[in-house]
mmCIF file of C-alpha atoms in Angstrom:
data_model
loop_
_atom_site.group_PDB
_atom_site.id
_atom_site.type_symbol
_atom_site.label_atom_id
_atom_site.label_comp_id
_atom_site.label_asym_id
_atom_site.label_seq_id
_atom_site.Cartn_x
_atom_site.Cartn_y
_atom_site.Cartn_z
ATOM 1 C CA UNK A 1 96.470 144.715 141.635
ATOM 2 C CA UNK A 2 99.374 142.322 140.457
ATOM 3 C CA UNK A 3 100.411 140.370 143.228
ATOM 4 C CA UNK A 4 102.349 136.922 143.696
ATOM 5 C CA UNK A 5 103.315 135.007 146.853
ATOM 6 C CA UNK A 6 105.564 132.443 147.154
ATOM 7 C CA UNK A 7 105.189 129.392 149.753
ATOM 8 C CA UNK A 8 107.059 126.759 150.746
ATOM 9 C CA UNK A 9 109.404 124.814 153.364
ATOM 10 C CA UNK A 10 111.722 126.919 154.816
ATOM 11 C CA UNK A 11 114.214 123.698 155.513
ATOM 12 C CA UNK A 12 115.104 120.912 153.506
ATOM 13 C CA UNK A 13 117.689 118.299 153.941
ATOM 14 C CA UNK A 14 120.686 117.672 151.323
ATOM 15 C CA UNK A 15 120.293 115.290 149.024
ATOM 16 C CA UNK A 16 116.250 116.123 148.898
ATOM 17 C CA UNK A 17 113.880 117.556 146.742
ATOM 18 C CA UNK A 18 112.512 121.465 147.031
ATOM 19 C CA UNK A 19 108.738 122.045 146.292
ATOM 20 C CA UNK A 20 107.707 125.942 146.176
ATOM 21 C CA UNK A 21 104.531 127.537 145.234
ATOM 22 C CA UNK A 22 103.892 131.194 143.541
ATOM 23 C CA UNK A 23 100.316 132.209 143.678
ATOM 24 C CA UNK A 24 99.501 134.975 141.632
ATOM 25 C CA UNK A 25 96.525 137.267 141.564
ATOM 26 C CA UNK A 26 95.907 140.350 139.138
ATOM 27 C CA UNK A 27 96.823 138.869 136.053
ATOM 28 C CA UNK A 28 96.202 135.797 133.939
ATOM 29 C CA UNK A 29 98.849 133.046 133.492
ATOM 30 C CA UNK A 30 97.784 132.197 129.926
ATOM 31 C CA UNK A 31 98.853 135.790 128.738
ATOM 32 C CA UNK A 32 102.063 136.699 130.823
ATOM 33 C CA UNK A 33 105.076 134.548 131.730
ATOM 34 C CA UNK A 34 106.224 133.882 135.360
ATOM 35 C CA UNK A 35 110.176 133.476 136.062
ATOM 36 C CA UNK A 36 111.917 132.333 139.340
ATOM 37 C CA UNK A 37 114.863 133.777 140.391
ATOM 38 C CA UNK A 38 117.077 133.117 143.477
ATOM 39 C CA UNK A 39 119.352 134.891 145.693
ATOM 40 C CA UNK A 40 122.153 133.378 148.057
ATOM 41 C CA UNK A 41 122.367 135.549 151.452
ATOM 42 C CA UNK A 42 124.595 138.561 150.666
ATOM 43 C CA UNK A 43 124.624 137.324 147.182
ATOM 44 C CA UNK A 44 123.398 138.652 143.994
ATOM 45 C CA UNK A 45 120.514 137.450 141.906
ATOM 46 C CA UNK A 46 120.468 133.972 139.573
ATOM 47 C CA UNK A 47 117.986 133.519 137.495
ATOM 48 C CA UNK A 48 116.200 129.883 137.330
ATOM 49 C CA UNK A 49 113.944 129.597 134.550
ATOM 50 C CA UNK A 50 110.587 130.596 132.460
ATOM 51 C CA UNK A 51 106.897 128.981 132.081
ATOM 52 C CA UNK A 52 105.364 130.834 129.222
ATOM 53 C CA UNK A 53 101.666 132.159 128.604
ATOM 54 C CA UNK A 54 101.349 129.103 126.471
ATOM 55 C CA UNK A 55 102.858 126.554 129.077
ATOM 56 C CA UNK A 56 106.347 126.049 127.846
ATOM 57 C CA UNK A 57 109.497 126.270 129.968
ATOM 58 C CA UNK A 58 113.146 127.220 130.064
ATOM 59 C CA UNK A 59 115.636 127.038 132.497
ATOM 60 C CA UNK A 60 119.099 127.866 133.224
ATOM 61 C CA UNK A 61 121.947 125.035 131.368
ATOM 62 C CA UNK A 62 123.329 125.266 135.556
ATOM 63 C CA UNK A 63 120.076 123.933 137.196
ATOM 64 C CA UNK A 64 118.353 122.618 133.716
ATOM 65 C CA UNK A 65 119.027 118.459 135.093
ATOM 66 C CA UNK A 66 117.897 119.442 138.527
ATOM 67 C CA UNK A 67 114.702 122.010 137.940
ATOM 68 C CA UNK A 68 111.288 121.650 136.811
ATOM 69 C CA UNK A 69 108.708 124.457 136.382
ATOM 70 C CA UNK A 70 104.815 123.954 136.092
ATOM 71 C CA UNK A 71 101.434 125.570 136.622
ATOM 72 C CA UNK A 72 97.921 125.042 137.314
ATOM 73 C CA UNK A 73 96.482 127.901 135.492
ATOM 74 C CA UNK A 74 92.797 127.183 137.290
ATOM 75 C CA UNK A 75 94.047 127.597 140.244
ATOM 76 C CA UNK A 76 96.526 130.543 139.268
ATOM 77 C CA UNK A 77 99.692 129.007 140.457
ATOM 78 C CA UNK A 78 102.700 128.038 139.312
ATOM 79 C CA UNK A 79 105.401 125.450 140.668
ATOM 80 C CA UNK A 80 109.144 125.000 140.844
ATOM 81 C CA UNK A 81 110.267 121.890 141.985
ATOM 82 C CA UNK A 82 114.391 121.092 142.009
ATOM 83 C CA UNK A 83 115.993 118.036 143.755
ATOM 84 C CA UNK A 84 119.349 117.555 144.700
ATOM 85 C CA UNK A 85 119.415 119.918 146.848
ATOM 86 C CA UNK A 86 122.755 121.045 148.153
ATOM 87 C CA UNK A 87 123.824 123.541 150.514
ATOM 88 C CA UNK A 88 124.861 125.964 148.303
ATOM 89 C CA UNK A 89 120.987 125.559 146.813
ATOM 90 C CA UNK A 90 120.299 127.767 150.206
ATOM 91 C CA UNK A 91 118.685 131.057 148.818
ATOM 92 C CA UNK A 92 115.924 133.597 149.319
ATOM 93 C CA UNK A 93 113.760 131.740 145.607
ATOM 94 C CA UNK A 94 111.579 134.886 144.150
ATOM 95 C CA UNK A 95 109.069 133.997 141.911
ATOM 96 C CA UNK A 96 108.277 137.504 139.269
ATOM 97 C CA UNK A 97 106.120 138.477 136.608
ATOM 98 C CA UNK A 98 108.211 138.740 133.259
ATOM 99 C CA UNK A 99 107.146 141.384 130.953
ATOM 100 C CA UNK A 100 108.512 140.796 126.808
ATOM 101 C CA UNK A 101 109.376 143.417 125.198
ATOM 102 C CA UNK A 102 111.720 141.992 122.266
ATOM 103 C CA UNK A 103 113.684 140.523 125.617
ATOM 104 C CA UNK A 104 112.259 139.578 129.116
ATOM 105 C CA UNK A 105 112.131 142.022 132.322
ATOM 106 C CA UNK A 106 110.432 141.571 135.653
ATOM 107 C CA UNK A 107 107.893 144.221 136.648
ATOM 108 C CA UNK A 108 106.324 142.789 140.323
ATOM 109 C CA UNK A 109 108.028 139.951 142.437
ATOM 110 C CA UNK A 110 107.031 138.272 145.089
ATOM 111 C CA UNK A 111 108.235 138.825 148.633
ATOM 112 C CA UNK A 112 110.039 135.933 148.302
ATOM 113 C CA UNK A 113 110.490 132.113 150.404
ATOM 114 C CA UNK A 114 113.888 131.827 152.116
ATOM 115 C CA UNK A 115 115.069 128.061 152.041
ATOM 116 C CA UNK A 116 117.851 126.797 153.891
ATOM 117 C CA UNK A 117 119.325 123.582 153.056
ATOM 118 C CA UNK A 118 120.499 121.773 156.119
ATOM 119 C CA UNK A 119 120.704 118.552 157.442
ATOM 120 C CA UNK B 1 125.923 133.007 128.620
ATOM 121 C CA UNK B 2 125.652 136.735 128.141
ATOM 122 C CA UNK B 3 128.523 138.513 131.840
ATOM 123 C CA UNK B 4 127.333 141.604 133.079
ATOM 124 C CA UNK B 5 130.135 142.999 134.701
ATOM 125 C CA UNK B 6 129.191 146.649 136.655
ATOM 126 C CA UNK B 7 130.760 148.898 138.218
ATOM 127 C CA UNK B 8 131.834 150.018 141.186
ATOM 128 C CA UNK B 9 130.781 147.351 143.222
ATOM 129 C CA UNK B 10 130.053 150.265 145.784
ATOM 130 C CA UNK B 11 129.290 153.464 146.194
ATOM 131 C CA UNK B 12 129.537 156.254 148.851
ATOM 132 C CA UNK B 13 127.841 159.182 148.620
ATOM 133 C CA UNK B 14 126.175 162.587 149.879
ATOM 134 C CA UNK B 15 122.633 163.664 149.592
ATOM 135 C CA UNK B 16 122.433 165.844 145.989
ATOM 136 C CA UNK B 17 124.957 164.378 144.130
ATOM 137 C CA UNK B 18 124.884 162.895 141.165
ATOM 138 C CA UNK B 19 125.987 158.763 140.689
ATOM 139 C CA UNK B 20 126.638 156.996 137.852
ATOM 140 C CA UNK B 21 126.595 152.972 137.393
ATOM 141 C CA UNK B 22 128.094 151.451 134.775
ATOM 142 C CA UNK B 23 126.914 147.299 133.224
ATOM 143 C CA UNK B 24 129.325 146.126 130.486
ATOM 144 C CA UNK B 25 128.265 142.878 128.827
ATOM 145 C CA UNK B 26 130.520 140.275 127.380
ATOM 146 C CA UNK B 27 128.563 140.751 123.639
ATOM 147 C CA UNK B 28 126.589 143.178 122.144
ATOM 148 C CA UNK B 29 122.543 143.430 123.005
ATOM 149 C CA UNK B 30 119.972 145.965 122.004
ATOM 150 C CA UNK B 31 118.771 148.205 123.913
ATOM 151 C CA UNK B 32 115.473 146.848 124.586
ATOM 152 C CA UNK B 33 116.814 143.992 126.186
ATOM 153 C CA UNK B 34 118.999 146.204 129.372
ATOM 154 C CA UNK B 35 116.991 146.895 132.597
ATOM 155 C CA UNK B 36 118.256 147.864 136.090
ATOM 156 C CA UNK B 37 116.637 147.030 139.426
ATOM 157 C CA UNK B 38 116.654 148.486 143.056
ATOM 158 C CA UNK B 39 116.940 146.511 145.833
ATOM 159 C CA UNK B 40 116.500 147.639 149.527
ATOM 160 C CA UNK B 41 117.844 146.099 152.277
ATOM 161 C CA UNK B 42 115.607 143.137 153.470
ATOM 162 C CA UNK B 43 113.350 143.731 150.266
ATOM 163 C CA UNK B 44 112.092 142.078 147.354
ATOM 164 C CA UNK B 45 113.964 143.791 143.493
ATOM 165 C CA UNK B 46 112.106 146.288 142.340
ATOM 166 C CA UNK B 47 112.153 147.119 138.349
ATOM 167 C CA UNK B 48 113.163 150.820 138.107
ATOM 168 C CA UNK B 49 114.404 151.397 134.431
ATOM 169 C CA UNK B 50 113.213 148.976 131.368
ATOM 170 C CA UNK B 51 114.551 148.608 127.729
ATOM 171 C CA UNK B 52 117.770 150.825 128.915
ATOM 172 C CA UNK B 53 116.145 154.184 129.409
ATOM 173 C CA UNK B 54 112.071 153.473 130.427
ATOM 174 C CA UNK B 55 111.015 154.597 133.963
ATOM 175 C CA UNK B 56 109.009 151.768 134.989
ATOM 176 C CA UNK B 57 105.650 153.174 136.564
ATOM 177 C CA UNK B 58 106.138 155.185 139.876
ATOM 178 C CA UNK B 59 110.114 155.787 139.321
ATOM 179 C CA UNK B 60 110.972 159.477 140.014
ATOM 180 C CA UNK B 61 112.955 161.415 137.257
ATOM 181 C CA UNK B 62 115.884 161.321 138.864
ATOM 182 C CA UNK B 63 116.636 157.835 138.073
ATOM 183 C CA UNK B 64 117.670 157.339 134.274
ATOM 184 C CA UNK B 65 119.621 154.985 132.088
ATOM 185 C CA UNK B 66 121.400 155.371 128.922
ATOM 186 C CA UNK B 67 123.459 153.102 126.640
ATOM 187 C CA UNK B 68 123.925 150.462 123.361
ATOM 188 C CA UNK B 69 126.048 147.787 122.349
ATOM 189 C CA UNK B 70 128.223 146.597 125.294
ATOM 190 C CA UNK B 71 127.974 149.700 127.551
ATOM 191 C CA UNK B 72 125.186 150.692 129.619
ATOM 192 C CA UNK B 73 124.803 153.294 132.202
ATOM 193 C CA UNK B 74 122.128 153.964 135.386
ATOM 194 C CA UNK B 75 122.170 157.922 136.816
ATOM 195 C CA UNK B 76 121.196 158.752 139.600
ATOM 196 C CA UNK B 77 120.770 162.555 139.556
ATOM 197 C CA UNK B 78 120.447 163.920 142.721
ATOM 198 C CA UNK B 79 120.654 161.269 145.644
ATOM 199 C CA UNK B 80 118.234 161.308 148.051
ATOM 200 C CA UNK B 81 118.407 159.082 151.547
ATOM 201 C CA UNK B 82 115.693 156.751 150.814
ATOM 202 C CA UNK B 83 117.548 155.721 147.485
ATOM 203 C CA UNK B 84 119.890 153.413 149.375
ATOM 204 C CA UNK B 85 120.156 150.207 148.178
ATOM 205 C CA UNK B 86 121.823 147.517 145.980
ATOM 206 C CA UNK B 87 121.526 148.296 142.163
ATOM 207 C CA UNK B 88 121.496 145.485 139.483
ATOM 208 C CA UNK B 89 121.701 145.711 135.525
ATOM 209 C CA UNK B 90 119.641 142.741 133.791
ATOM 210 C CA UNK B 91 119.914 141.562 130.356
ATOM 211 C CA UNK B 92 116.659 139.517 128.813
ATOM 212 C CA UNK B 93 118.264 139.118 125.559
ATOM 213 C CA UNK B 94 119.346 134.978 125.531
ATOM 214 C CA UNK B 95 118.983 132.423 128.127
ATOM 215 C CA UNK B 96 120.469 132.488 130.998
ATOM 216 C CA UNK B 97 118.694 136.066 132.028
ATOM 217 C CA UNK B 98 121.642 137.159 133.855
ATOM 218 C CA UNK B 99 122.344 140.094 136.256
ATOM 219 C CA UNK B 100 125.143 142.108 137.191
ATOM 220 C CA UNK B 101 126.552 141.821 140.436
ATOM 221 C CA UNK B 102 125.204 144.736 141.711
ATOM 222 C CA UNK B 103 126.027 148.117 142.884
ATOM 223 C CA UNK B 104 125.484 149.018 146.169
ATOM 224 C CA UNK B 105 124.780 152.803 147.384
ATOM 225 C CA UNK B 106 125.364 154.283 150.698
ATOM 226 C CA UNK B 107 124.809 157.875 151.804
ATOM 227 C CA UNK B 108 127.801 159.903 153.638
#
């Protein structure tokens, strides 16, 4: 069945730079895209940015200078990597499954890493 | 960037009745492009509706959605306990892929 995990530190200090993993099992990275998307406690959802089933990438204009998104499609996992972090980066970081259909939805996400920003 | 803005932020209601979230968006979108998600508390989203009025696999028929253009709508027909939870509308139509700010439902 679909399934993706997400790993990672669950501190990092201002100023430095986050490293998370999403492993994925059920499906194939070459034929489906894989989004992150964040939440602030209490807070509603923000979503990051794309790597395609061909390997290209978009992210939000708000994080675009900070975030980069990447993959090892051998190993069937895909990585999001943002530095600067600042407190306000603190945030439970999903990683999902997006599904096209004209426009992007997310059918399975992960449990998700919480990351706390603090010095 | 494409604002969601729902409505109410919150909700109170009994078991059986019927609830009704609305997701306005700052332009026009089609319809394939409006989904809404669930959220428990201390859970992961989960996709409930797709493309404005799908069921996405496992979602009981009391959960629907309706809507075009700027308006959009998520019904819940008959609320049952274990339906409490945060509610989101999501538009995949342009980059950013933003959400609403959610909805969140409580039983009387």
């Amino acid at each position: 069945q679909v399934q993706l995990k997400e790993s990672g530190p669950g501190l990092v200090q201002p100023s430095e730079t986050l490293s998370l993993t999403c492993t994925v099992s059920g499906f194939s990275l070459t034929s489906n895209s894989v989004h992150w998307v964040r939440q602030p406690p209490g807070k509603g959802l923000e979503w990051m940015g794309i790597i395609r089933s061909g390997g290209s990438t978009d992210y939000n204009s708000a994080l675009k200078s900070r975030l980069s998104i990447s993959r090892d499609t051998s190993k069937s996992q895909v990585f999001l990597k943002m530095n600067s972090l600042q407190t306000e980066d603190t945030a439970i970081y999903y990683c999902t499954r997006g599904r096209y259909n004209s426009g992007y939805y997310f059918d399975y996400w992960g449990q998700g890493v919480m990351v706390t920003v603090s010095s | 960037a494409i604002v969601l803005n729902q409505s109410p932020s919150s909700i109170v209601a009994s078991q059986g009745e019927k609830v009704t979230i609305t997701c306005r968006a700052s332009s026009s979108i089609s319809s394939n492009y409006l989904h809404w998600y669930q959220q428990k508390p201390g859970a992961f989203p989960k996709l409930v509706i797709y493309s404005t009025s799908y069921r996405a696999s496992g979602i009981p028929s009391r959960f629907s959605g309706s809507g075009s253009g700027t308006s959009y709508s998520f019904t819940i027909s008959r609320v049952e306990a274990e339906d409490v939870a945060t509610y989101y509308c999501q538009q995949g139509s342009s980059n950013p892929f933003t959400f609403g700010s959610g909805t969140k439902l409580e039983i009387k």
